[in-house]
Coordinates of C-alpha atoms in Angstrom, one line a residue:
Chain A
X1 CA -84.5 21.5 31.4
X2 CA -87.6 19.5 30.8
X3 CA -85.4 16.9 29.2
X4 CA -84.9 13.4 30.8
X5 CA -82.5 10.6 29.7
X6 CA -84.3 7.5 28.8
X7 CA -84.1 4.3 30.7
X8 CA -82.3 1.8 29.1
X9 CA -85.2 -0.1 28.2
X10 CA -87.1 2.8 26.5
X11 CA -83.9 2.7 24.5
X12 CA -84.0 -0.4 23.5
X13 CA -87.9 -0.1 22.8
X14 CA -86.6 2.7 20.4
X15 CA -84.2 0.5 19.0
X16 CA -86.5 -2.3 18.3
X17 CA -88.6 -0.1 16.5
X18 CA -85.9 1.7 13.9
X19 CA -84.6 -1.9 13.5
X20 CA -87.4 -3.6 12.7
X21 CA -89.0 -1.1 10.5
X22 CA -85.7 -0.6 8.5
X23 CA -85.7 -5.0 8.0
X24 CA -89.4 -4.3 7.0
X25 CA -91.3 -5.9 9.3
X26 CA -93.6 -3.4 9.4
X27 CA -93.7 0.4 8.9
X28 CA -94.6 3.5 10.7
X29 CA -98.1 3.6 9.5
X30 CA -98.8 -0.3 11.2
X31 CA -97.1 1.4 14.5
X32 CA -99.6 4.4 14.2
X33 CA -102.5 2.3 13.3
X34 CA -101.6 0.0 16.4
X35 CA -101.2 3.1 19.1
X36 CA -104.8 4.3 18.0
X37 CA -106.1 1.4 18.3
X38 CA -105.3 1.3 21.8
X39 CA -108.1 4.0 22.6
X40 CA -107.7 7.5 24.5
X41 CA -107.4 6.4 27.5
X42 CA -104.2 4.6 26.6
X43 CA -102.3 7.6 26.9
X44 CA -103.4 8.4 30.3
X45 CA -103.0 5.2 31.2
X46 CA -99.2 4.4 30.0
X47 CA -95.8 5.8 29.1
X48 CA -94.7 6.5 26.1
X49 CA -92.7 3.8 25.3
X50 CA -95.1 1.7 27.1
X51 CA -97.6 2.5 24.7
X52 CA -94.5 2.0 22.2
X53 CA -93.6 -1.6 22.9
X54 CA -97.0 -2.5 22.8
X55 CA -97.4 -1.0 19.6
X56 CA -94.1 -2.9 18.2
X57 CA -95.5 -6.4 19.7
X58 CA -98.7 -5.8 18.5
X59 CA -97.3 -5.6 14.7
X60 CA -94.2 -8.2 14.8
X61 CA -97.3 -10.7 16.2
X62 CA -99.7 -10.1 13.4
X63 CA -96.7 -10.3 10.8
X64 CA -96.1 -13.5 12.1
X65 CA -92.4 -12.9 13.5
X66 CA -93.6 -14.9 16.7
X67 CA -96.4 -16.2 18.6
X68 CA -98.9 -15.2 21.3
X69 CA -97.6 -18.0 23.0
X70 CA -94.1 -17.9 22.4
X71 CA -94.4 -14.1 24.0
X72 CA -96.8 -15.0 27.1
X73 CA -94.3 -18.1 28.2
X74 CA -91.2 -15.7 27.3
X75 CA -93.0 -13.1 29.8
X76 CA -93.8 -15.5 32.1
X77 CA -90.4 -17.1 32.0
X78 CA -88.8 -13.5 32.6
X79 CA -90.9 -12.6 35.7
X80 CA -88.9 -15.2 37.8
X81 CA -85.6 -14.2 37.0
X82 CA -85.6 -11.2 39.8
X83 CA -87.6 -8.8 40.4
X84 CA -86.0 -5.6 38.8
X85 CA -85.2 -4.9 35.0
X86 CA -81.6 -5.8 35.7
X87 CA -82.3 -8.9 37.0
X88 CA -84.0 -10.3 35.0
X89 CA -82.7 -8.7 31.6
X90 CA -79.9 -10.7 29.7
X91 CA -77.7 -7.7 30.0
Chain B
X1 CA -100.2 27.1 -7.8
X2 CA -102.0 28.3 -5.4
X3 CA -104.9 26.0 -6.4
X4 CA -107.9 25.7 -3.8
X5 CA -108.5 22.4 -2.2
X6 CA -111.2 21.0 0.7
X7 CA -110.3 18.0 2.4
X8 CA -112.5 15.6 2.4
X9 CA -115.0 15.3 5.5
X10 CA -115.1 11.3 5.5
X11 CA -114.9 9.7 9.0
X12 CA -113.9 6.2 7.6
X13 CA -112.9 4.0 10.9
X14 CA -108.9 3.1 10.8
X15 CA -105.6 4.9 10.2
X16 CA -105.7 7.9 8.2
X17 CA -103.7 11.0 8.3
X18 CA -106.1 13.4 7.9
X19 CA -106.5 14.7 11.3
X20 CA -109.9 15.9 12.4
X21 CA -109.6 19.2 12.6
X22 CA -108.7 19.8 9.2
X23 CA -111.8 17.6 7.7
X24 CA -114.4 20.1 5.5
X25 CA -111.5 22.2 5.6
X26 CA -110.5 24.7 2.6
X27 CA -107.0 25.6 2.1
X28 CA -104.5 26.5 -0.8
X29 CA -101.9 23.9 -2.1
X30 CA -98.5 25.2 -1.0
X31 CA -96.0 22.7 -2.3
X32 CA -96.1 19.5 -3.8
X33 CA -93.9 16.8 -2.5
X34 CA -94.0 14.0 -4.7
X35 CA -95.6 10.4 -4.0
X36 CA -95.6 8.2 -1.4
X37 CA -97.3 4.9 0.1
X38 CA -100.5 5.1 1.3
X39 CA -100.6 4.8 5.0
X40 CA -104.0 3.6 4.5
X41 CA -102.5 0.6 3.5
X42 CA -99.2 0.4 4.6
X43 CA -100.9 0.5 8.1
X44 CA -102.4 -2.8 7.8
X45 CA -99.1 -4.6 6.4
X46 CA -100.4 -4.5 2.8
X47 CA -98.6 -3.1 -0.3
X48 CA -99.0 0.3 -0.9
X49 CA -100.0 2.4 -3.6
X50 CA -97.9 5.1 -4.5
X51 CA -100.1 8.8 -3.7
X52 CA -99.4 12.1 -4.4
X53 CA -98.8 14.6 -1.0
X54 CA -99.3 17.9 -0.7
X55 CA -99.0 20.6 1.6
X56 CA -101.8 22.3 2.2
X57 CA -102.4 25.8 3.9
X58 CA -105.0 26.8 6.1
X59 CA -106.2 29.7 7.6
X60 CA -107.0 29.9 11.0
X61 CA -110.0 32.0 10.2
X62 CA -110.6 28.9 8.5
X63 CA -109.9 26.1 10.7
X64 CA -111.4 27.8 13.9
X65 CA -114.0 30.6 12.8
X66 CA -114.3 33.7 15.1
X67 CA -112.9 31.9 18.1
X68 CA -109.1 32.1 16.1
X69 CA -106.5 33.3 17.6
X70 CA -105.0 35.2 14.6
X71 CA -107.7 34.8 11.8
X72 CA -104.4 35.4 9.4
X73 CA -102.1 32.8 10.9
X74 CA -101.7 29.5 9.4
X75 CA -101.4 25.7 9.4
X76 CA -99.6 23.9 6.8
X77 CA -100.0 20.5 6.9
X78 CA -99.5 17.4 4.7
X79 CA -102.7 15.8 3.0
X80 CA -102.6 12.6 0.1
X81 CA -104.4 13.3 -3.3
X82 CA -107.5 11.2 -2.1
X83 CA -108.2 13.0 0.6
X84 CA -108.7 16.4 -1.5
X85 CA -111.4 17.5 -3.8
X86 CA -112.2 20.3 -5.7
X87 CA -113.1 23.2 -2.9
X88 CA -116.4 25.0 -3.2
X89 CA -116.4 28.7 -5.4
X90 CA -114.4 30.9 -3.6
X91 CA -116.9 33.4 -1.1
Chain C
X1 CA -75.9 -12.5 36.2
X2 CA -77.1 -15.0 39.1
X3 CA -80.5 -14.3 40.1
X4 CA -80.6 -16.7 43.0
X5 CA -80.3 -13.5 45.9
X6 CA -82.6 -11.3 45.3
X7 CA -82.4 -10.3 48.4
X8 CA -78.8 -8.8 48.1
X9 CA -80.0 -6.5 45.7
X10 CA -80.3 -3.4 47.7
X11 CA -76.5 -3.4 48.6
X12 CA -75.3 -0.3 47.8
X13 CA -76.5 -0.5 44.1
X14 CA -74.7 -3.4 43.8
X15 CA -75.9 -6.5 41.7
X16 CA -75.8 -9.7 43.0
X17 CA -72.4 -10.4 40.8
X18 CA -71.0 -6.9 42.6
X19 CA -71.4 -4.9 39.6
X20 CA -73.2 -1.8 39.8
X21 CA -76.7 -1.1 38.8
X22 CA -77.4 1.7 36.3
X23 CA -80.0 3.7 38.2
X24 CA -83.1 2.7 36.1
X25 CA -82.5 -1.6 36.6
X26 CA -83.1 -0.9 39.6
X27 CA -86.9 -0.1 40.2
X28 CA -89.3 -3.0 40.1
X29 CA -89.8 -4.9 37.0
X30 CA -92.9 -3.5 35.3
X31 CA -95.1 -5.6 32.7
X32 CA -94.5 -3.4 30.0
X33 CA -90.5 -4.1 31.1
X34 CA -91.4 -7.7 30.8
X35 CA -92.7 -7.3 27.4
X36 CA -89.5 -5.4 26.1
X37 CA -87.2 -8.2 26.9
X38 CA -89.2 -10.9 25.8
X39 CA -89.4 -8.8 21.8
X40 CA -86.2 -8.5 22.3
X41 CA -85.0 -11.8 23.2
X42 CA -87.6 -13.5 20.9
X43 CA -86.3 -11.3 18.2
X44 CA -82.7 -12.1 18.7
X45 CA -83.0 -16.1 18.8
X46 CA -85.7 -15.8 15.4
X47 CA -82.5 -14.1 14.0
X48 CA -84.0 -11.0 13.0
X49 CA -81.7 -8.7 15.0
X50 CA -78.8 -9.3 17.5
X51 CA -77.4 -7.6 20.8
X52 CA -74.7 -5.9 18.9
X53 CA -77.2 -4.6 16.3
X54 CA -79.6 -3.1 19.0
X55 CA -76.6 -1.7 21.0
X56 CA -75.3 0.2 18.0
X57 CA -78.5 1.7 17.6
X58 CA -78.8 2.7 20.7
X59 CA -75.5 4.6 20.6
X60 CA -76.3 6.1 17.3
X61 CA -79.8 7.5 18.5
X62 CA -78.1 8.3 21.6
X63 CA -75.1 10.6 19.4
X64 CA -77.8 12.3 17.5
X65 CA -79.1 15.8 19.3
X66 CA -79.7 19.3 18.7
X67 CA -76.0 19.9 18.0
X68 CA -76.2 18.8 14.4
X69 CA -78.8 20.8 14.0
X70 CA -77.4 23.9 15.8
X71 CA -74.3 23.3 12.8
X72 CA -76.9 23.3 10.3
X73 CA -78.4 26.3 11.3
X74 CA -75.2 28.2 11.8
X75 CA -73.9 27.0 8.2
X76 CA -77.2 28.6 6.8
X77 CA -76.3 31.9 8.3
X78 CA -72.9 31.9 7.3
X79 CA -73.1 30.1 3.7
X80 CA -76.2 31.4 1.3
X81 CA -75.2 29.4 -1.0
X82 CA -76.0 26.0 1.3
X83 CA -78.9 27.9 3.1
X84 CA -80.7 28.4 -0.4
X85 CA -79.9 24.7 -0.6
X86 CA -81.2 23.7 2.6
X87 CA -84.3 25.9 2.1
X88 CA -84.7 23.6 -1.2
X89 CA -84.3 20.2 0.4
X90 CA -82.8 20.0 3.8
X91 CA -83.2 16.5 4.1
X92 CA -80.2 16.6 1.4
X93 CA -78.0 19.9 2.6
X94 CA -78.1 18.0 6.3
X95 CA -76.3 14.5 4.1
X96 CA -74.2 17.1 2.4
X97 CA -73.1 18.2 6.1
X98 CA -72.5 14.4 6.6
X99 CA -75.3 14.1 9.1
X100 CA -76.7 10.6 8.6
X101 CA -80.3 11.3 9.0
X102 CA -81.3 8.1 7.5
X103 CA -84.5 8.2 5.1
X104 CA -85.9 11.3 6.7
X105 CA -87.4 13.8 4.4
X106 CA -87.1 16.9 6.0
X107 CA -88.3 20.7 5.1
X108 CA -86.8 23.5 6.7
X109 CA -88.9 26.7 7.2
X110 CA -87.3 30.2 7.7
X111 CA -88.6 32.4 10.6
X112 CA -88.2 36.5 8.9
X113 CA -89.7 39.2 10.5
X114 CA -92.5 38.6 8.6
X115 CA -92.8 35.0 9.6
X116 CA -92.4 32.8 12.5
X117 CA -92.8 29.0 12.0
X118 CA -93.7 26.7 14.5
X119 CA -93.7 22.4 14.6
X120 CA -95.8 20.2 15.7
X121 CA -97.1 16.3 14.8
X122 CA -101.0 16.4 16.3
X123 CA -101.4 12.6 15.4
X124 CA -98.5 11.6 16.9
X125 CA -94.9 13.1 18.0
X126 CA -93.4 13.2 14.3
X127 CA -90.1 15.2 14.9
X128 CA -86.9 15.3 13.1
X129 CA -85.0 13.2 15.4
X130 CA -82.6 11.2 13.3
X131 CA -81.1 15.1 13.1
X132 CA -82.4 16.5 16.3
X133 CA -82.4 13.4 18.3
X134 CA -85.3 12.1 20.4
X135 CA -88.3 15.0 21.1
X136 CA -88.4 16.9 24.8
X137 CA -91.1 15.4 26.4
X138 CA -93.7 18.4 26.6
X139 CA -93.7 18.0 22.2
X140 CA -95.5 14.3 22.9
X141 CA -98.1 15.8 25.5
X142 CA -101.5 16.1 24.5
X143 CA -101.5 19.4 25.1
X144 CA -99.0 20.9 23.1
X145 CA -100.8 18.6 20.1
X146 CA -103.8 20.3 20.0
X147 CA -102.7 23.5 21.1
X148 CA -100.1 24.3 18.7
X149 CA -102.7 24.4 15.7
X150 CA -105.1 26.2 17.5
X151 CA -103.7 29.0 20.1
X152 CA -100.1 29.0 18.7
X153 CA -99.4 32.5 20.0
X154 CA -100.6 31.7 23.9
X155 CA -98.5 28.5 23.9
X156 CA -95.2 30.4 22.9
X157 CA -95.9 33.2 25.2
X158 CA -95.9 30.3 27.7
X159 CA -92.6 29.5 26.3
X160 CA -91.9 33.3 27.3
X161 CA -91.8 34.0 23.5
X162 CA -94.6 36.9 22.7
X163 CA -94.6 38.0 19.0
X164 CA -96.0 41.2 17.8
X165 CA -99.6 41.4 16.3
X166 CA -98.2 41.9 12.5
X167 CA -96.2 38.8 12.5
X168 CA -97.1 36.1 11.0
X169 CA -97.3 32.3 12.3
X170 CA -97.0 29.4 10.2
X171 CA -97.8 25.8 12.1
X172 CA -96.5 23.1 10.5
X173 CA -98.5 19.9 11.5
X174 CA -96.1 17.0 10.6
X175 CA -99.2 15.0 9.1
X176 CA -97.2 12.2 6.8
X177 CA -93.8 11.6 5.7
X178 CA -92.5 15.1 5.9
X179 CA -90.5 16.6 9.2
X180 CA -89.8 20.0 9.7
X181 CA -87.0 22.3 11.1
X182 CA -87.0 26.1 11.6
X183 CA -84.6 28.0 10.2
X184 CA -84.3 30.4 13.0
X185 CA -83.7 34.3 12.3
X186 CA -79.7 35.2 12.9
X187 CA -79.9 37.1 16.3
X188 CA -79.1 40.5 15.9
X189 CA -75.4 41.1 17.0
X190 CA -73.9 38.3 16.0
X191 CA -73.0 39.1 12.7
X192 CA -68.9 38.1 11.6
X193 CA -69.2 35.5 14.1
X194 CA -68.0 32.1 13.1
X195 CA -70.2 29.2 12.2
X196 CA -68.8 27.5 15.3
X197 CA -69.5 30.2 17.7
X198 CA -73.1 31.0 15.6
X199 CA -74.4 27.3 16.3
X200 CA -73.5 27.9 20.1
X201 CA -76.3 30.7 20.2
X202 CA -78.8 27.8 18.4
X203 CA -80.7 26.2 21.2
X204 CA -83.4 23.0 20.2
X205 CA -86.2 25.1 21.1
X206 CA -85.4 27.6 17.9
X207 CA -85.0 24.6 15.6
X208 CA -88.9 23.5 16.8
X209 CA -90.3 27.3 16.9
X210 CA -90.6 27.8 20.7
X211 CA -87.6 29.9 20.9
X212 CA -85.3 32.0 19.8
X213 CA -81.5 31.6 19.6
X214 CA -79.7 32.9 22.1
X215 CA -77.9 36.4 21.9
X216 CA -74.6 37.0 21.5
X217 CA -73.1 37.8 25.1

């Protein structure tokens, strides 16, 4: 019906998410806190799992997992492998 | 128990779970369902306290006046200890 | 895996290594797209997690869906012993099924002709999906959010659900740690029936409170 399989990389957003919340990394609340904190527009403005990954990010950087500038070069980096998902994913 | 509790009508910025609509709100404790971290905290990467969560039933006479649908319908919804005081003398 | 001919890409859904696309890699990469791979990536090489681990996650959220909850339904109807438990704590009858639901604390509600439950999560999209799997997309809108506490009855009459006047509804706003499943009402007609051909009649929509199982043919 009104159901729609997910694109693989919404999965894997998902996946992050369970898999870093069960290694405690942060919890469900930090996720929450971060989506609010992205205003009411946010969820005009972006997907779900846009607003999703952004939430995860947004946590793993302030616990420390990574760095602003580790993630900005890694996204940088990625944009000139190709310019669709598949291209420029590992696999 | 059918003990008679208001949530509280703070507006504290941050994560809470008290959603809006149920602040100043007077319902009746339907079940108690043991403790668990605050999200108040747990939001923000720190350690948790441990809180007691109820369930708590409202009205929607009481939640939305003479504009209710079904003034004898109901929400049930789950509120932390600190967020519930005493509710006013019954009219 | 070479990247070096982009401009082969639109070959028949081929990849440059003449391996078929799946049909979402092959849109434009988004920012957000960008993001996602770089967590990932960065989160594999700080050993945190590995390809394997996020694979198998996939497939297990991707095995979970309203079937296991459709067999939970249909043992409630045919077992009072395990609905009485289920009623009591779900979250335990569904790991007494051998549903791996994880640390979900879940509360099942039972629609009567008195009652009629309904779920929602207004702060979010709270839902039970390590037993349901992932929620339909109109749960997450705004507008089912703040409807659902506030005009129940018109937004299941758009679900073509209309419930008499001396029924009552019961909302459940998933607020913190609890998430809820109806226990839907045994459609009339289908008693004898076996568990099996009972959880065929349970659709997702009676599990959340927007619909009713299906009748027997």
């Amino acid at each position: 019906m009104d159901q729609h399989d997910f694109a693989l990389w919404e999965k894997r957003v998902d996946a992050l998410m369970v898999i870093c919340s069960s290694k405690g990394l942060f919890t469900v609340d930090g996720l929450r806190r971060a989506l609010e904190d992205m205003g009411e527009d946010a969820f005009e403005k972006h997907t779900y799992y846009e607003r999703w990954v952004a939430a995860v990010n947004q946590n793993l950087i302030e616990g420390g997992v990574y760095t602003l500038e580790e993630l900005g070069q890694r996204m940088d980096d990625i944009a000139k492998r190709g310019p669709t998902y598949g291209e420029a994913t590992g696999g | 128990m059918a003990e008679r509790v208001r949530v509280k009508s703070m507006m504290p910025p941050g994560h809470v779970r008290a959603p809006a609509y149920l602040r100043g709100k007077t319902g009746v404790i339907e079940r108690a369902l043991g403790e668990f971290g605050n999200p108040e905290q747990l939001a923000y990467g720190l350690k948790a306290e441990k809180k007691p969560l109820y369930r708590v039933r409202f009205t929607m006479a009481e939640l939305w006046g003479a504009e209710a649908e079904n003034p004898e319908d109901t929400v049930d919804a789950e509120a932390y200890a600190h967020w519930l005081e005493e509710a006013p003398d019954a009219p | 895996m070479p990247h070096d001919h982009p401009d082969h890409f639109h070959h028949e859904g081929m990849s440059p290594s003449g391996h078929p696309y799946r049909q979402d890699n092959d849109t434009p990469l988004t920012y957000w797209q960008r993001m996602e791979i770089a967590v990932r990536e960065l989160l594999v090489e700080k050993g945190v997690t590995t390809p394997a681990e996020i694979a198998a996650q996939i497939d297990l959220m991707d095995s979970r869906s309203p079937i296991n909850g459709a067999a939970v339904v249909a043992r409630a109807w045919t077992d009072p012993g395990f609905k009485a438990r289920l009623l009591a704590n779900a979250g335990d009858a569904a790991r007494e099924m051998g549903f791996d639901i994880g640390p979900l604390h879940l509360v099942a509600v039972e629609n009567t002709d008195e009652v009629h439950n309904l779920i929602v999560c207004t702060l979010c999209s709270c839902y039970p999906r390590n037993l349901l799997g992932l929620p339909p997309d109109w749960y997450k809108t705004r507008a089912y959010r703040s409807r659902a506490v506030r005009e129940p009855r018109k937004v299941l009459e758009e679900f073509g659900l209309t419930l008499p006047e001396k029924t009552t509804v019961r909302v459940h706003d998933s607020t913190a740690d609890m998430r809820y499943i109806v226990l839907p009402a045994q459609p009339p007609g289908s008693e004898g029936m076996s568990a099996a051909e009972l959880a065929a009649l349970v659709t997702r929509d009676s599990m959340i409170g927007t619909g009713l199982p299906r009748h027997p043919e």
